[in-house]
Coordinates of C-alpha atoms in Angstrom, one line a residue:
M15 CA -26.9 67.3 29.4
Y16 CA -23.3 68.2 28.3
R17 CA -24.4 71.7 27.4
L18 CA -26.2 72.1 30.7
Q19 CA -23.1 71.1 32.6
I20 CA -21.0 73.7 30.6
A21 CA -23.6 76.3 31.4
V22 CA -23.5 75.5 35.1
V23 CA -19.7 75.8 35.1
L24 CA -19.8 79.1 33.3
A25 CA -22.5 80.5 35.5
G26 CA -20.4 79.6 38.5
M27 CA -17.4 81.3 37.1
V28 CA -19.5 84.5 36.3
F29 CA -20.8 84.4 39.9
L30 CA -17.2 84.3 41.2
L31 CA -16.2 87.2 39.0
I32 CA -19.1 89.3 40.0
G33 CA -19.0 88.4 43.6
C34 CA -15.5 89.7 43.9
N35 CA -16.6 93.1 42.4
N36 CA -13.8 95.6 42.1
H37 CA -11.5 93.5 44.4
S38 CA -10.9 90.9 41.8
I39 CA -7.2 90.2 41.5
I40 CA -7.6 90.0 37.7
D41 CA -8.2 93.7 37.6
G42 CA -5.7 96.5 38.2
T43 CA -1.9 96.6 38.3
P44 CA -0.3 93.2 39.0
S45 CA 0.6 92.8 42.6
I46 CA 1.2 90.1 45.1
V47 CA -0.3 89.6 48.6
A48 CA 2.2 90.3 51.4
P49 CA 3.0 87.1 53.4
S50 CA 2.3 86.7 57.0
K51 CA 5.2 86.0 59.3
E52 CA 3.7 82.7 60.5
D53 CA 2.6 81.2 57.2
R54 CA 5.4 79.9 55.1
E55 CA 3.5 77.3 53.1
V56 CA 3.8 77.2 49.3
V57 CA 1.0 75.4 47.5
V58 CA 2.2 74.0 44.1
W59 CA -0.2 72.8 41.4
H60 CA 1.6 70.5 39.0
T61 CA 0.7 68.3 36.0
Y62 CA 3.3 65.7 36.3
S63 CA 2.6 62.1 35.2
E64 CA 2.4 59.4 37.8
E65 CA 6.1 58.5 37.4
E66 CA 7.2 62.1 37.4
S67 CA 5.0 62.8 40.5
K68 CA 6.8 60.1 42.5
V69 CA 10.2 61.8 41.9
F70 CA 8.8 65.3 42.4
E71 CA 6.9 64.5 45.6
N72 CA 9.2 61.8 47.2
E73 CA 12.6 63.1 46.2
I74 CA 12.6 66.7 45.1
I75 CA 10.3 68.3 47.6
P76 CA 12.0 66.6 50.7
L77 CA 15.3 67.7 49.4
F78 CA 14.1 71.3 49.0
E79 CA 12.5 71.3 52.5
K80 CA 15.7 69.9 54.0
Q81 CA 17.6 72.9 52.5
H82 CA 14.8 75.4 53.3
P83 CA 13.3 74.1 56.6
H84 CA 11.2 77.3 57.0
I85 CA 9.2 76.5 53.8
D86 CA 6.6 73.8 53.6
V87 CA 5.7 72.8 50.0
K88 CA 2.3 71.3 49.4
P89 CA 2.0 69.6 46.0
V90 CA -1.4 69.2 44.3
R91 CA -1.5 67.1 41.1
Q92 CA -3.8 68.3 38.4
S93 CA -4.9 67.0 35.0
Y94 CA -3.5 68.9 32.1
N95 CA -6.6 70.0 30.2
E96 CA -8.7 73.0 29.3
Q97 CA -10.6 72.7 32.6
L98 CA -7.5 73.5 34.5
K99 CA -7.2 76.9 32.7
W100 CA -10.7 77.9 33.7
T101 CA -10.3 76.6 37.2
L102 CA -7.3 78.9 37.7
I103 CA -9.3 81.8 36.4
A104 CA -12.2 81.2 38.7
R105 CA -10.0 80.7 41.7
A106 CA -8.1 83.9 40.9
S107 CA -11.4 85.8 41.1
A108 CA -12.1 84.2 44.4
K109 CA -8.6 84.9 45.7
K110 CA -8.0 81.2 46.2
T111 CA -5.2 80.5 43.8
P112 CA -2.3 78.2 44.4
D113 CA 1.0 79.9 45.0
V114 CA 3.0 78.2 42.2
V115 CA 1.7 76.5 39.0
R116 CA 3.5 74.3 36.5
M117 CA 2.1 75.6 33.3
D118 CA 2.4 74.7 29.6
I119 CA 4.5 77.3 27.8
A120 CA 1.7 78.0 25.3
W121 CA -0.6 79.1 28.2
L122 CA 1.8 81.7 29.6
P123 CA 0.8 84.7 27.3
F124 CA -2.9 84.1 28.2
F125 CA -2.4 84.3 31.9
A126 CA 0.1 87.1 31.6
S127 CA -2.4 89.1 29.5
M128 CA -5.0 88.5 32.2
G129 CA -2.6 89.9 34.9
Q130 CA -2.8 86.6 36.8
V131 CA 0.9 85.7 37.1
Y132 CA 3.6 87.7 38.8
P133 CA 6.5 89.1 36.6
V134 CA 9.4 87.3 38.1
S135 CA 11.8 89.7 36.4
D136 CA 10.8 92.1 39.1
F137 CA 12.8 90.1 41.7
A138 CA 16.2 91.6 42.4
D139 CA 18.2 88.4 41.6
F140 CA 16.3 87.4 38.4
K141 CA 19.1 88.6 36.2
N142 CA 21.6 86.1 37.8
I143 CA 19.1 83.3 37.5
K144 CA 18.4 84.2 33.9
E145 CA 22.0 83.8 32.8
K146 CA 22.0 80.1 33.8
L147 CA 19.1 79.1 31.6
L148 CA 18.8 78.0 28.0
E149 CA 17.7 80.9 25.8
A150 CA 14.8 79.4 23.9
P151 CA 12.9 77.9 26.9
L152 CA 13.6 81.1 28.8
Q153 CA 12.0 83.2 26.0
S154 CA 8.8 81.2 26.4
N155 CA 8.3 83.2 29.7
F156 CA 8.7 86.6 28.0
Y157 CA 5.6 88.7 27.3
K158 CA 5.4 92.4 26.5
G159 CA 8.7 93.4 28.1
K160 CA 8.7 91.1 31.2
Y161 CA 9.4 87.6 32.2
Y162 CA 6.5 85.8 34.0
G163 CA 8.1 82.5 35.0
L164 CA 11.1 80.2 34.7
P165 CA 11.5 77.3 32.3
L166 CA 11.1 74.1 34.3
N167 CA 11.5 71.5 31.5
T168 CA 11.7 71.7 27.8
N169 CA 11.3 69.6 24.7
T170 CA 11.0 69.6 21.0
K171 CA 10.3 67.0 18.4
T172 CA 12.8 65.2 16.2
A173 CA 12.4 63.3 13.0
I174 CA 12.5 59.5 13.5
Y175 CA 13.2 57.3 10.6
N176 CA 13.2 53.6 9.8
K177 CA 16.8 52.6 9.3
K178 CA 16.1 49.9 6.7
L179 CA 14.0 52.2 4.5
L180 CA 16.5 55.0 4.8
R181 CA 19.3 52.7 3.6
E182 CA 17.1 51.3 0.7
A183 CA 16.6 54.9 -0.4
G184 CA 20.3 55.3 -0.7
Y185 CA 20.8 57.6 2.3
S186 CA 23.5 57.0 4.9
K187 CA 22.0 59.7 7.1
P188 CA 18.6 61.4 7.3
P189 CA 17.8 64.3 4.9
S190 CA 18.5 67.7 6.4
K191 CA 16.1 69.6 4.2
I192 CA 12.3 69.1 4.2
E193 CA 12.1 69.5 0.4
D194 CA 14.5 66.5 0.1
L195 CA 12.3 64.6 2.5
L196 CA 9.2 65.2 0.4
K197 CA 10.9 64.2 -2.8
L198 CA 12.3 61.0 -1.2
I199 CA 8.8 60.0 0.1
Q200 CA 7.2 60.6 -3.3
H201 CA 9.9 58.8 -5.3
H202 CA 9.9 55.7 -3.2
G203 CA 6.2 55.6 -2.3
Y204 CA 7.0 55.8 1.4
R205 CA 4.4 56.6 4.1
I206 CA 4.8 59.2 6.7
G207 CA 3.4 59.1 10.2
L208 CA 1.2 62.2 10.5
T209 CA -1.4 61.7 13.3
G210 CA -3.3 65.0 13.4
Y211 CA -3.9 68.5 12.1
S212 CA -3.0 70.8 15.0
T213 CA -0.2 73.3 15.0
W214 CA 1.9 71.0 17.3
E215 CA 1.6 68.3 14.7
T216 CA 1.9 70.2 11.4
L217 CA 3.4 73.7 12.0
P218 CA 7.0 72.5 11.6
Y219 CA 6.0 71.2 8.1
F220 CA 4.1 74.4 7.3
Y221 CA 7.0 76.7 8.2
G222 CA 9.4 74.3 6.6
F223 CA 7.7 74.5 3.3
G224 CA 7.6 78.3 3.5
G225 CA 4.3 79.0 5.0
T226 CA 3.5 82.0 7.4
L227 CA 0.8 81.9 10.0
L228 CA 0.8 85.5 11.3
S229 CA 2.4 88.9 10.6
P230 CA 5.8 89.6 12.3
D231 CA 4.1 91.5 15.1
H232 CA 1.5 88.6 15.6
T233 CA -1.5 90.9 15.0
K234 CA -2.8 89.8 11.7
A235 CA -3.3 86.5 9.6
E236 CA -4.8 88.0 6.4
G237 CA -2.1 88.3 3.8
Y238 CA 0.1 85.8 5.6
L239 CA -1.8 82.6 6.3
N240 CA -3.5 82.8 2.9
S241 CA -0.5 84.1 0.9
E242 CA 0.8 82.3 -2.1
A243 CA 3.7 80.9 -0.1
S244 CA 1.3 79.5 2.5
I245 CA -0.9 78.0 -0.2
N246 CA 2.1 76.3 -1.7
A247 CA 3.1 75.0 1.7
I248 CA -0.3 73.5 2.5
E249 CA -0.3 71.8 -0.9
K250 CA 2.9 70.0 0.0
I251 CA 1.5 69.2 3.5
R252 CA -1.5 67.7 1.8
L253 CA 0.8 65.5 -0.3
L254 CA 2.3 64.2 3.0
F255 CA -1.1 63.5 4.4
N256 CA -2.0 61.6 1.3
S257 CA 1.1 59.5 1.7
S258 CA -0.2 58.5 5.2
S259 CA -3.4 57.1 3.7
L260 CA -5.5 59.1 6.2
T261 CA -9.3 59.2 5.7
A262 CA -12.1 61.3 7.1
T263 CA -12.7 58.7 9.8
R264 CA -9.3 57.5 10.7
L265 CA -6.1 59.0 12.0
T266 CA -3.2 56.6 12.7
G267 CA -3.0 55.8 16.4
Y268 CA -0.1 56.9 18.5
T269 CA 1.1 53.4 19.4
D270 CA 0.4 52.1 15.9
T271 CA 2.6 54.8 14.3
W272 CA 5.5 53.9 16.5
E273 CA 5.1 50.3 15.7
G274 CA 4.9 51.2 12.0
I275 CA 8.2 53.1 12.2
V276 CA 9.9 50.1 13.9
N277 CA 8.6 47.5 11.5
G278 CA 8.9 49.6 8.3
D279 CA 5.3 50.4 7.6
Y280 CA 6.2 54.1 7.9
F281 CA 9.4 55.8 6.7
M282 CA 9.3 58.8 9.1
M283 CA 7.4 60.4 11.9
D284 CA 8.2 63.3 14.3
E285 CA 7.8 63.0 18.0
G286 CA 9.0 64.1 21.4
P287 CA 11.3 62.2 23.8
W288 CA 8.5 61.0 26.2
F289 CA 7.8 57.8 24.3
Y290 CA 11.4 56.6 24.8
S291 CA 11.3 57.4 28.5
V292 CA 8.5 55.0 29.3
Q293 CA 9.9 51.9 27.5
S294 CA 11.4 48.9 29.1
P295 CA 15.1 48.4 28.3
K296 CA 14.3 45.5 25.9
K297 CA 11.7 47.6 24.0
L298 CA 14.0 50.6 23.9
N299 CA 16.8 48.5 22.4
E300 CA 14.3 47.2 19.7
I301 CA 13.4 50.8 18.9
T302 CA 16.9 52.1 18.7
D303 CA 18.0 49.1 16.7
N304 CA 15.4 49.7 14.0
T305 CA 15.2 53.5 13.9
I306 CA 17.3 56.6 13.9
S307 CA 16.4 60.0 15.2
A308 CA 17.7 63.3 13.9
P309 CA 16.9 67.0 14.4
F310 CA 13.8 68.0 12.4
P311 CA 14.8 69.3 8.9
V312 CA 15.8 72.9 9.3
T313 CA 14.6 75.7 7.0
E314 CA 15.7 79.3 7.4
G315 CA 16.9 78.5 10.9
K316 CA 13.7 76.8 12.0
G317 CA 13.4 73.2 13.0
S318 CA 10.5 72.0 15.1
L319 CA 8.3 73.5 17.8
L320 CA 9.5 74.2 21.2
G321 CA 7.4 72.6 24.0
G322 CA 7.7 72.3 27.7
E323 CA 6.4 73.7 31.0
N324 CA 7.2 76.8 33.0
L325 CA 6.9 77.5 36.7
V326 CA 4.9 80.7 37.5
I327 CA 3.9 82.5 40.6
M328 CA 0.2 83.3 40.7
K329 CA -0.7 86.9 41.4
G330 CA -2.5 86.0 44.6
A331 CA 0.4 84.0 46.1
R332 CA 0.4 84.3 49.9
N333 CA 4.1 83.9 50.3
P334 CA 5.7 85.4 47.1
E335 CA 9.3 85.4 48.4
E336 CA 9.1 81.7 49.5
S337 CA 7.4 80.9 46.2
W338 CA 10.3 82.6 44.3
T339 CA 12.8 80.6 46.4
F340 CA 11.1 77.4 45.3
V341 CA 10.7 78.4 41.7
K342 CA 14.4 79.4 41.2
W343 CA 15.6 76.3 43.1
M344 CA 13.6 74.1 40.7
A345 CA 15.6 75.7 37.9
S346 CA 18.9 74.6 39.5
R347 CA 21.1 71.6 38.8
E348 CA 20.0 69.0 41.3
P349 CA 16.2 69.0 40.8
Q350 CA 16.8 69.2 37.1
R351 CA 19.0 66.2 37.2
L352 CA 16.4 64.3 39.3
M353 CA 13.6 65.1 36.9
F354 CA 15.7 64.1 34.0
K355 CA 15.5 60.5 35.3
T356 CA 11.9 60.5 34.2
G357 CA 12.7 61.8 30.7
L358 CA 12.1 65.5 31.2
M359 CA 14.7 67.6 29.5
P360 CA 16.6 70.2 31.6
T361 CA 16.5 73.9 31.0
I362 CA 19.9 74.8 32.5
K363 CA 23.0 75.4 30.4
E364 CA 25.4 73.4 32.4
F365 CA 23.6 70.1 32.1
T366 CA 25.1 67.4 29.9
I367 CA 23.6 64.1 28.6
Q368 CA 26.5 62.2 30.1
E369 CA 24.8 62.6 33.4
S370 CA 22.3 60.0 32.4
T371 CA 24.0 57.4 30.1
N372 CA 21.0 55.3 29.7
R373 CA 19.4 58.1 27.7
S374 CA 22.4 59.2 25.7
N375 CA 21.6 56.8 22.8
Y376 CA 18.6 58.9 21.7
I377 CA 18.5 62.2 23.7
G378 CA 21.3 63.8 21.8
S379 CA 19.2 64.5 18.8
Y380 CA 16.6 66.3 21.0
I381 CA 19.3 68.5 22.6
D382 CA 20.6 69.3 19.1
G383 CA 17.1 70.0 18.0
L384 CA 16.6 72.6 20.7
E385 CA 19.1 74.9 18.9
T386 CA 16.6 75.4 16.0
A387 CA 13.3 74.9 17.8
F388 CA 10.9 77.8 17.5
L389 CA 8.3 79.2 19.8
R390 CA 4.6 79.5 19.0
P391 CA 3.5 83.1 18.5
P392 CA 3.3 84.8 22.0
V393 CA -0.4 85.7 21.8
A394 CA -3.0 85.3 24.5
E395 CA -5.5 83.8 22.0
W396 CA -3.2 81.0 20.9
D397 CA -5.6 78.1 21.8
E398 CA -8.3 79.7 19.7
I399 CA -6.0 80.2 16.8
D400 CA -4.8 76.6 17.0
K401 CA -8.4 75.3 16.8
I402 CA -9.2 77.5 13.8
Y403 CA -6.0 76.4 12.0
S404 CA -6.7 72.7 12.7
K405 CA -10.3 72.9 11.6
Y406 CA -9.5 74.4 8.2
L407 CA -6.4 72.2 7.6
R408 CA -8.5 69.2 8.1
M409 CA -11.2 70.4 5.7
I410 CA -8.5 71.1 3.1
V411 CA -6.7 67.7 3.5
L412 CA -10.1 66.0 3.2
E413 CA -10.8 68.2 0.1
R414 CA -14.0 69.7 1.5
V415 CA -12.7 73.1 0.6
S416 CA -10.0 74.4 -1.7
I417 CA -6.7 75.4 -0.2
K418 CA -7.0 79.1 -1.0
K419 CA -10.6 79.4 0.2
G420 CA -9.8 77.4 3.4
L421 CA -6.8 79.5 4.3
T422 CA -8.7 82.7 3.6
M423 CA -11.6 81.7 5.8
A424 CA -9.1 80.7 8.5
A425 CA -7.3 84.0 8.3
E426 CA -10.6 85.9 8.6
E427 CA -11.6 84.0 11.7
I428 CA -8.3 84.4 13.3
D429 CA -8.2 88.1 12.6
S430 CA -11.7 88.5 14.1
I431 CA -10.4 87.1 17.3
L432 CA -7.2 89.2 17.3
I433 CA -9.1 92.4 16.6
D434 CA -11.8 91.6 19.1
K435 CA -9.3 90.9 21.9
K436 CA -7.3 94.0 21.0
G437 CA -10.3 96.2 21.3
R438 CA -11.2 95.1 24.8

């Protein structure tokens, strides 16, 4: 039944693509539809949580419309999943896209490569807007010479330690080097809270231990992912997984890992700021009393992964100028301040954590971590690469394949995707 449902969905998408024939907005030089003088509505698809949606829809949009009475913003909440990506593709072919989309930064190269998002760097005032934004989040919008959106919110992961275990190990502050972290864990028999095999969960460790995923130009994995340096890095990651007592059938749960850090079952984990933001004041005090967060150990200038969402204008936007007005306004001080109340980290340079004192007891380490956060490779095939990497890392950790063989097989599969897409 599941395969039948997938087939029906894919068939429908193919029908849309064929039905539009040569008029598909995926084809040809990127352009935007000229707005009518009467229609000034901007439809915004977003993936905010329930709490975030309340602020966005009840505070931010009314404020924007008050300042811009000629623009009517229509928010549409969407689930963040793979289906959203394919829905946007299908609607693009049918010329029924939303005007603006809140999009995960890892998706932007894919949509830019498909010609589905408008290069906002083509707007005359882009340069002035650009100067006000943090460099790393801004760069997540850069693809092959142009910028295709603005950073709406950003994040990274910090290392979170149990205070008691850290003191017992003789440390007054967390280790700053990942090699020291590994030695400390091995020497004291501590456990680490690793909860999965994806690049989001393990790439900071892989890079930290000296591994390389792709060539500098992001076109090749062979000779990089399966290099001696990468093999050594995966060997050390496997040691970390072994310290977590993970098995083929169990990965530590998200909530259980946090409880384990608080009560001392785990020595360290790495996570984003969202967990803190949903806690009651009493629970937040318990967490901060028993743990300490610090920027992820930095190696050769790299700390942890950069995450976040960008605002993009779809190629079929009916009112591009009004869409741009909304997008750049969302990257300004007041809406960024309002969304920070929900725990979303701002992307503007002038924002300070003192503007929200109830978060200053933990958010500082995340802001510091942004300075060394790194972007995932800007390739359109990133989701496929992530799945291949995760599949083989899991096989390696569970000792179903040797490290060298697993990484070589992964590199071959990744290269087949990169070569295939390049040849199209």
